[in-house]
Amino acid sequence: MRTQVGIVGAGPAGLLLSHLLHLRGISSVVLEARSREYVERRVRAGVLEQGTVDTLVEAGVGERMLREGLPHHGIELRYGGARHRIPFEELVPGRAITVYGQQEVVKDLIAARLEAGGDIRFEVLDVALHDIDTDKPYLTFQGERLDCDVIAGCDGFHGVSRPSIPRDALTVYEREYPFAWLGILARVRPSTEELIYARNDRGFALHSMRSPTISRFYLQVPPDTREEDWPDERIWAELKARLETVPGFTLETGEIVEKGVTPMRSFVAEPMQYGRLFLAGDAAHIVPPTGAKGLNLAVADVRVLTEALARFFADGSADLLDRYSEHCLKRVWRAQHFSWWMTTLLHTFDSDDAYGRRLQLSYLDYVTSSKAAATTLAENYVGMPF
Ligand code: FAS
Ligand code: PHB
């Protein structure tokens, strides 16, 4: 078999890349380890930056998102017994976010690729990358071989692509956090119109949503937390303790349909390319989800890679491809800093002494009282211009 671009991974990065390449007349084959049902059901990100929304609409896969997605024009920071809204419409006029589950984006992209006759192979095991430092790289899987001109490693943090790059060719930057997030999906009407990021001495809590009848919550928990440590009653009691801290707010409870523990880490592997292998999305970088950047960074990488590949296949010039990593890393590091900043601003750290906690509260007071400081949060949150 042969294709121009061999793509490993059918998450948002791999699927969007395949779709955007198709629109430019470039062939690709997507190899995915899991089943279609699994990738379409996996509950992950929920917030799309303005640029991600625009990208999906321009690529002709935004119709259901525009119909079912929830545009939001602000978020609430909740601490010290008070609500503090960050109004996007005032601080970054014309820019907003859309709440639309990552799994919905994945479903829309799979549907578009299959409708266009795209080649996505699910439940493909033992993918291996070969000759990535030559101009004839190829992939093998389950006894088959796929010859490519280029390989895109879109297989996430635990994928096979990044480890295929010689260790001494990569520089890794990372930071672990002394906590994890317990993610909860509940069949209950959201108790808020906009997302609530709550800083609380008991730990951070986030109230998000997926639809008028589905709520999404996160609780800061110890790093070694297991789902079974958190029966539903304990989850609702803790969410109430961390969110019902302002007058007039009552948390609706209901049926919990999914719960999962997500480790918190910051990670960047540089460069995001080696020979004819290009990494995009979580395969190259990870951010703590506090800034809602993970999925959006994957989209930004893919936009850059698509332009570079279009140039390469049109006239053979590799100048954009040669600068792919340098181009992506500017946005990656901006998102890394913002995600770290939001995480340190809103979570409780056992290592923090009384002085550290007062610094945190002072910073929150500044962000919620100074237009300049609030604009910093708003412009990063809705997404810096591409
Ligand atoms: P993905 O990990 O989504 O996709 C990689 C794909 O490659 C997967 O389908 C995987 O099965 C496949 N794959 C892996 N190894 C393979 C192999 N050897 N061969 C073939 N295929 C292989 N971000 C947010 O913004 N907000 C959140 O709340 C949030 N929550 C998250 C919760 C969890 C549990 C996780 C893990 C991540 C979360 N993220 C969140 C980040 C997440 O949304 C990612 O940023 C996003 O999925 C990135 O997309 P991809 O780069 O496509 O990687
Ligand atoms: C979500 O809705 O899943 C979500 C929202 C905001 C975040 C992280 C996750 O910062």
Coordinates of C-alpha atoms and ligand atoms in Angstrom, one line a residue:
M1 CA 0.0 0.0 0.0
R2 CA 1.1 3.6 -0.5
T3 CA -0.2 7.0 0.5
Q4 CA 1.3 10.5 0.7
V5 CA 0.8 10.9 4.5
G6 CA 0.6 8.0 6.9
I7 CA -1.2 9.2 10.1
V8 CA -0.9 7.3 13.3
G9 CA -3.9 8.0 15.6
A10 CA -7.6 8.9 15.0
G11 CA -8.0 11.5 17.8
P12 CA -8.8 15.1 17.0
A13 CA -5.3 15.7 15.6
G14 CA -5.2 12.7 13.2
L15 CA -8.7 13.0 12.0
L16 CA -8.6 16.8 11.4
L17 CA -5.2 16.4 9.6
S18 CA -6.7 13.7 7.3
H19 CA -9.7 15.9 6.6
L20 CA -7.7 19.1 5.9
L21 CA -5.2 17.2 3.6
H22 CA -8.2 15.7 1.7
L23 CA -9.5 19.2 1.1
R24 CA -6.0 20.0 -0.4
G25 CA -6.1 16.9 -2.6
I26 CA -3.5 15.1 -0.5
S27 CA -4.0 11.4 0.3
S28 CA -3.7 9.9 3.7
V29 CA -4.4 6.7 5.6
V30 CA -5.2 6.9 9.4
L31 CA -4.2 3.9 11.6
E32 CA -6.0 3.8 14.9
A33 CA -5.4 1.2 17.7
R34 CA -8.8 1.4 19.3
S35 CA -12.3 0.7 17.9
R36 CA -14.5 3.4 16.3
E37 CA -16.9 3.0 19.2
Y38 CA -14.2 3.6 21.8
V39 CA -12.8 6.8 20.2
E40 CA -16.3 8.2 19.6
R41 CA -17.3 7.5 23.2
R42 CA -14.2 8.7 25.0
V43 CA -15.1 11.7 27.2
R44 CA -12.4 14.3 27.2
A45 CA -12.1 18.0 26.4
G46 CA -15.2 20.2 26.3
V47 CA -14.1 23.8 25.4
L48 CA -13.3 24.9 21.8
E49 CA -11.4 28.2 21.3
Q50 CA -12.7 30.7 18.8
G51 CA -10.0 29.6 16.3
T52 CA -10.9 25.9 16.6
V53 CA -14.6 26.7 15.9
D54 CA -13.5 28.8 12.9
T55 CA -11.2 26.0 11.6
L56 CA -14.0 23.4 11.8
V57 CA -16.5 25.7 10.1
E58 CA -14.1 26.6 7.3
A59 CA -13.3 23.0 6.8
G60 CA -17.0 22.2 6.4
V61 CA -17.4 20.0 9.5
G62 CA -18.9 22.6 11.9
E63 CA -22.6 22.3 11.0
R64 CA -23.6 20.2 14.1
M65 CA -21.3 22.1 16.4
L66 CA -22.9 25.4 15.4
R67 CA -26.3 23.8 16.0
E68 CA -25.6 21.9 19.2
G69 CA -22.6 23.7 20.7
L70 CA -23.0 26.2 23.5
P71 CA -21.4 29.6 22.8
H72 CA -20.1 31.1 26.0
H73 CA -19.1 34.8 26.5
G74 CA -17.5 34.5 29.9
I75 CA -16.4 32.3 32.8
E76 CA -16.8 32.7 36.6
L77 CA -14.0 32.4 39.1
R78 CA -15.5 31.5 42.4
Y79 CA -13.5 32.1 45.6
G80 CA -13.7 33.9 48.9
G81 CA -17.4 33.3 49.1
A82 CA -18.0 35.5 46.0
R83 CA -18.6 35.1 42.2
H84 CA -16.2 36.9 39.9
R85 CA -17.1 36.9 36.2
I86 CA -14.5 37.3 33.4
P87 CA -16.6 39.0 30.6
F88 CA -15.1 38.0 27.3
E89 CA -17.5 40.3 25.3
E90 CA -16.0 43.3 27.2
L91 CA -12.4 42.3 27.3
V92 CA -11.9 40.5 24.0
P93 CA -14.9 41.8 21.9
G94 CA -16.1 39.4 19.2
R95 CA -14.2 36.4 20.7
A96 CA -15.9 33.6 22.7
I97 CA -15.6 29.9 23.4
T98 CA -18.0 27.1 22.4
V99 CA -18.7 24.2 24.8
Y100 CA -18.9 21.1 22.6
G101 CA -17.5 17.7 23.7
Q102 CA -14.4 16.4 22.1
Q103 CA -16.1 13.2 21.3
E104 CA -18.6 15.1 19.2
V105 CA -15.8 16.7 17.2
V106 CA -14.4 13.2 16.7
K107 CA -17.7 11.9 15.5
D108 CA -18.2 14.8 13.1
L109 CA -14.7 14.3 11.7
I110 CA -15.0 10.5 11.3
A111 CA -18.3 10.9 9.5
A112 CA -16.9 13.5 7.2
R113 CA -13.8 11.4 6.3
L114 CA -15.9 8.2 5.7
E115 CA -18.4 10.1 3.6
A116 CA -15.5 11.4 1.5
G117 CA -14.2 7.9 1.1
G118 CA -11.4 8.5 3.6
D119 CA -9.2 5.5 4.7
I120 CA -9.4 5.1 8.5
R121 CA -8.3 1.7 9.9
F122 CA -9.6 1.0 13.4
E123 CA -8.4 -1.6 15.8
V124 CA -5.0 -1.6 14.1
L125 CA -2.3 -3.1 16.4
D126 CA 1.5 -3.2 16.4
V127 CA 2.0 0.0 14.3
A128 CA 5.7 0.6 13.9
L129 CA 7.5 3.4 12.1
H130 CA 10.5 2.8 9.8
D131 CA 13.1 4.8 7.9
I132 CA 11.7 8.1 9.3
D133 CA 15.1 9.7 8.6
T134 CA 14.9 8.9 4.9
D135 CA 12.6 10.2 2.1
K136 CA 10.9 6.8 2.0
P137 CA 9.5 6.2 5.4
Y138 CA 7.0 3.5 5.9
L139 CA 4.6 2.0 8.5
T140 CA 4.0 -1.6 9.4
F141 CA 1.1 -3.1 11.2
Q142 CA -0.3 -6.6 11.6
G143 CA 1.9 -8.0 8.9
E144 CA 1.1 -5.1 6.4
R145 CA 3.3 -2.3 5.1
L146 CA 2.2 1.3 4.2
D147 CA 4.7 3.3 2.2
C148 CA 4.4 7.0 2.7
D149 CA 6.2 10.3 1.8
V150 CA 5.5 11.6 5.3
I151 CA 4.3 10.2 8.6
A152 CA 2.2 12.3 11.1
G153 CA 2.5 11.1 14.7
C154 CA -1.0 12.0 16.1
D155 CA -1.1 9.1 18.6
G156 CA -1.2 11.0 21.8
F157 CA 1.0 11.0 24.9
H158 CA 1.3 7.2 25.1
G159 CA 1.6 6.6 21.4
V160 CA 4.4 4.9 19.4
S161 CA 5.5 7.9 17.3
R162 CA 7.5 10.1 19.8
P163 CA 9.4 7.0 21.1
S164 CA 10.4 6.3 17.4
I165 CA 12.6 9.3 17.5
P166 CA 16.1 8.6 18.9
R167 CA 16.2 9.8 22.5
D168 CA 19.3 12.0 21.9
A169 CA 17.4 13.8 19.2
L170 CA 14.7 15.1 21.6
T171 CA 14.7 17.5 24.5
V172 CA 11.9 16.9 26.9
Y173 CA 10.5 19.5 29.3
E174 CA 8.0 18.4 32.0
R175 CA 6.4 19.2 35.3
E176 CA 4.3 16.9 37.4
Y177 CA 1.6 18.3 39.8
P178 CA 0.9 16.9 43.2
F179 CA -2.8 16.2 42.3
A180 CA -5.1 14.7 39.6
W181 CA -8.6 15.6 38.4
L182 CA -11.5 13.3 38.9
G183 CA -13.8 14.0 35.9
I184 CA -17.5 13.3 36.3
L185 CA -20.2 13.3 33.6
A186 CA -23.8 13.5 35.0
R187 CA -27.2 13.4 33.5
V188 CA -28.3 16.5 35.3
R189 CA -29.3 20.1 34.2
P190 CA -26.3 22.4 34.6
S191 CA -26.6 24.6 37.7
T192 CA -24.9 27.5 35.9
E193 CA -25.1 29.2 32.5
E194 CA -21.3 29.6 32.3
L195 CA -18.3 27.5 33.5
I196 CA -17.4 27.9 37.2
Y197 CA -13.7 27.6 38.2
A198 CA -13.8 27.4 42.0
R199 CA -10.7 27.9 44.2
N200 CA -11.5 26.4 47.6
D201 CA -9.3 25.4 50.6
R202 CA -10.7 21.9 50.2
G203 CA -9.4 21.8 46.6
F204 CA -10.3 23.0 43.1
A205 CA -13.6 22.3 41.5
L206 CA -14.9 23.0 38.0
H207 CA -18.5 23.0 36.8
S208 CA -18.8 22.6 33.1
M209 CA -21.5 21.1 30.9
R210 CA -22.1 19.3 27.6
S211 CA -25.8 20.2 26.9
P212 CA -28.9 21.6 28.7
T213 CA -29.3 18.1 30.3
I214 CA -25.7 17.0 30.8
S215 CA -23.2 18.5 33.2
R216 CA -19.5 17.9 33.4
F217 CA -17.5 18.3 36.7
Y218 CA -13.9 18.0 37.8
L219 CA -12.6 17.7 41.4
Q220 CA -9.0 18.2 42.4
V221 CA -8.0 14.9 44.1
P222 CA -4.7 13.3 45.3
P223 CA -2.5 12.0 42.5
D224 CA -3.0 8.3 43.4
T225 CA -6.8 8.5 43.5
R226 CA -8.8 5.6 42.1
E227 CA -12.4 5.9 40.8
E228 CA -13.6 3.4 43.4
D229 CA -12.4 5.9 46.1
W230 CA -15.3 8.2 45.0
P231 CA -18.8 6.7 45.2
D232 CA -21.5 9.0 43.8
E233 CA -22.6 10.3 47.2
R234 CA -19.1 11.4 48.1
I235 CA -18.8 13.1 44.7
W236 CA -21.9 15.1 45.2
A237 CA -21.1 16.0 48.8
E238 CA -17.7 17.3 47.7
L239 CA -18.9 19.2 44.7
K240 CA -21.5 20.9 47.0
A241 CA -18.8 21.7 49.6
R242 CA -16.6 23.3 47.0
L243 CA -19.3 25.0 44.8
E244 CA -22.1 26.0 47.1
T245 CA -20.0 28.8 48.6
V246 CA -21.9 31.8 47.4
P247 CA -25.4 33.1 48.2
G248 CA -28.2 31.8 46.1
F249 CA -26.4 28.9 44.4
T250 CA -27.7 25.3 44.7
L251 CA -26.0 22.4 42.9
E252 CA -28.5 20.1 41.1
T253 CA -27.6 16.5 41.5
G254 CA -28.5 13.5 39.3
E255 CA -27.3 10.3 37.8
I256 CA -23.5 10.0 37.3
V257 CA -22.9 8.2 34.0
E258 CA -19.1 8.4 33.8
K259 CA -16.2 9.1 36.1
G260 CA -12.4 9.0 35.5
V261 CA -9.1 10.1 36.9
T262 CA -6.8 12.3 34.7
P263 CA -3.2 12.9 35.9
M264 CA -2.0 16.4 35.7
R265 CA 1.2 17.1 33.8
S266 CA 2.9 19.7 31.7
F267 CA 5.1 18.2 28.9
V268 CA 6.8 19.3 25.7
A269 CA 9.1 17.3 23.4
E270 CA 11.3 19.4 21.1
P271 CA 11.6 19.4 18.2
M272 CA 8.2 18.2 17.1
Q273 CA 9.7 16.6 14.0
Y274 CA 12.5 14.2 13.0
G275 CA 13.2 13.5 9.3
R276 CA 9.9 12.7 7.6
L277 CA 8.0 12.2 11.0
F278 CA 6.0 15.2 12.3
L279 CA 4.3 15.1 15.7
A280 CA 1.0 16.9 16.3
G281 CA -1.2 17.3 19.4
D282 CA -0.6 15.2 22.6
A283 CA 2.1 13.2 20.9
A284 CA 4.3 16.3 21.3
H285 CA 2.9 18.1 24.3
I286 CA 0.5 17.8 27.3
V287 CA -1.0 20.6 29.4
P288 CA -3.0 20.4 32.6
P289 CA -6.7 20.8 31.5
T290 CA -7.3 23.9 33.7
G291 CA -6.8 26.2 30.7
A292 CA -8.8 24.0 28.3
K293 CA -6.0 24.0 25.8
G294 CA -5.2 20.4 25.0
L295 CA -7.6 19.8 22.1
N296 CA -7.2 23.4 20.8
L297 CA -3.4 23.0 20.6
A298 CA -3.8 19.9 18.5
V299 CA -5.9 21.8 16.1
A300 CA -3.4 24.6 15.9
D301 CA -0.5 22.1 15.2
V302 CA -2.6 20.5 12.4
R303 CA -3.3 23.8 10.7
V304 CA 0.4 24.5 10.5
L305 CA 1.3 21.0 9.3
T306 CA -1.4 21.1 6.6
E307 CA 0.0 24.3 5.1
A308 CA 3.5 22.9 5.2
L309 CA 2.5 19.7 3.6
A310 CA 0.4 21.4 0.9
R311 CA 3.5 23.5 0.0
F312 CA 5.7 20.4 0.0
F313 CA 3.4 18.3 -2.3
A314 CA 2.6 21.2 -4.6
D315 CA 6.2 22.2 -5.5
G316 CA 8.5 20.1 -3.4
S317 CA 9.7 22.9 -1.3
A318 CA 10.3 21.8 2.3
D319 CA 10.9 25.3 3.8
L320 CA 7.6 25.3 5.8
L321 CA 8.1 21.7 6.8
D322 CA 11.6 22.5 8.0
R323 CA 10.1 25.2 10.3
Y324 CA 7.1 23.3 11.4
S325 CA 8.3 22.7 14.9
E326 CA 9.6 26.2 15.4
H327 CA 6.3 27.6 14.2
C328 CA 4.1 25.4 16.5
L329 CA 6.3 25.8 19.6
K330 CA 5.6 29.5 19.9
R331 CA 1.8 28.8 20.5
V332 CA 2.6 25.6 22.4
W333 CA 4.7 27.4 25.0
R334 CA 2.1 30.2 25.3
A335 CA -0.5 27.6 26.1
Q336 CA 1.9 25.7 28.4
H337 CA 2.4 28.9 30.5
F338 CA -1.3 29.8 30.5
S339 CA -2.3 26.2 31.6
W340 CA 0.4 26.2 34.3
W341 CA -0.7 29.7 35.5
M342 CA -4.4 28.8 35.7
T343 CA -3.5 25.6 37.5
T344 CA -1.3 27.3 40.1
L345 CA -3.8 30.1 40.5
L346 CA -6.8 27.9 41.3
H347 CA -5.5 24.6 43.0
T348 CA -4.5 24.1 46.6
F349 CA -0.9 22.9 47.1
D350 CA 0.0 21.1 50.3
S351 CA 3.5 22.6 49.8
D352 CA 2.0 26.0 50.0
D353 CA 2.5 27.8 53.4
A354 CA 0.1 30.5 54.7
Y355 CA 2.2 33.0 52.7
G356 CA 1.7 31.1 49.5
R357 CA -2.0 30.9 50.0
R358 CA -2.2 34.7 50.5
L359 CA -0.2 35.3 47.4
Q360 CA -2.7 33.1 45.4
L361 CA -5.7 35.0 46.8
S362 CA -4.0 38.3 46.1
Y363 CA -3.4 37.3 42.5
L364 CA -7.1 36.2 42.2
D365 CA -8.2 39.6 43.6
Y366 CA -6.0 41.3 41.0
V367 CA -7.3 39.2 38.1
T368 CA -10.9 39.9 39.1
S369 CA -10.5 43.6 39.7
S370 CA -8.0 44.8 37.1
K371 CA -9.2 45.1 33.5
A372 CA -5.6 44.6 32.3
A373 CA -5.1 41.4 34.3
A374 CA -8.6 40.0 33.4
T375 CA -7.8 40.7 29.7
T376 CA -4.7 38.5 30.1
L377 CA -6.9 35.6 31.2
A378 CA -9.6 36.3 28.6
E379 CA -7.4 36.5 25.5
N380 CA -5.5 33.3 26.4
Y381 CA -8.7 31.5 27.3
V382 CA -10.6 32.3 24.1
G383 CA -7.4 31.5 22.2
M384 CA -4.6 33.7 20.9
P385 CA -4.9 34.6 17.2
F386 CA -3.3 32.0 14.9
Ligands
FAS1 P1 -5.5 11.8 21.5 O1 -4.9 11.1 22.6 O2 -6.9 12.3 21.6 O3 -5.6 10.8 20.3 C1 -4.6 9.9 20.0 C2 -5.1 8.6 19.3 O4 -4.1 7.8 18.9 C3 -6.1 7.8 20.2 O5 -7.3 7.6 19.6 C4 -5.3 6.6 20.5 O6 -6.1 5.4 20.6 C5 -4.4 6.5 19.3 N1 -3.2 5.7 19.5 C6 -2.4 5.7 20.5 N2 -1.3 4.9 20.4 C7 -1.5 4.3 19.1 C8 -0.7 3.4 18.4 N3 0.4 2.8 18.9 N4 -1.2 3.0 17.2 C9 -2.4 3.5 16.7 N5 -3.1 4.4 17.3 C10 -2.7 4.8 18.6 N6 -8.1 18.6 27.2 C11 -8.9 19.7 27.4 O7 -8.7 20.7 26.8 N7 -9.9 19.6 28.4 C12 -10.1 18.5 29.1 O8 -11.0 18.4 30.0 C13 -9.3 17.3 28.8 N8 -9.6 16.2 29.5 C14 -8.8 15.1 29.2 C15 -9.0 13.8 29.9 C16 -8.2 12.7 29.6 C17 -8.4 11.4 30.3 C18 -7.1 12.8 28.7 C19 -6.2 11.7 28.4 C20 -6.9 14.0 28.0 C21 -7.7 15.1 28.3 N9 -7.6 16.4 27.6 C22 -8.3 17.5 27.9 C23 -6.6 16.5 26.6 C24 -7.1 15.9 25.3 O9 -8.4 16.6 25.0 C25 -6.1 16.1 24.3 O10 -5.5 17.3 24.3 C26 -6.6 15.7 22.9 O11 -7.2 14.5 23.0 C27 -5.5 15.8 21.9 O12 -5.8 15.1 20.8 P2 -4.8 14.2 20.0 O13 -3.5 14.8 19.9 O14 -5.5 13.8 18.8 O15 -4.5 12.9 20.9
PHB2 C1 -14.7 20.3 30.0 O1 -15.9 20.8 29.9 O2 -14.4 19.1 29.9 C2 -13.6 21.3 30.5 C3 -13.9 22.7 30.5 C4 -12.9 23.5 30.9 C5 -11.7 23.0 31.3 C6 -11.4 21.6 31.2 C7 -12.4 20.8 30.8 O3 -10.7 23.9 31.7

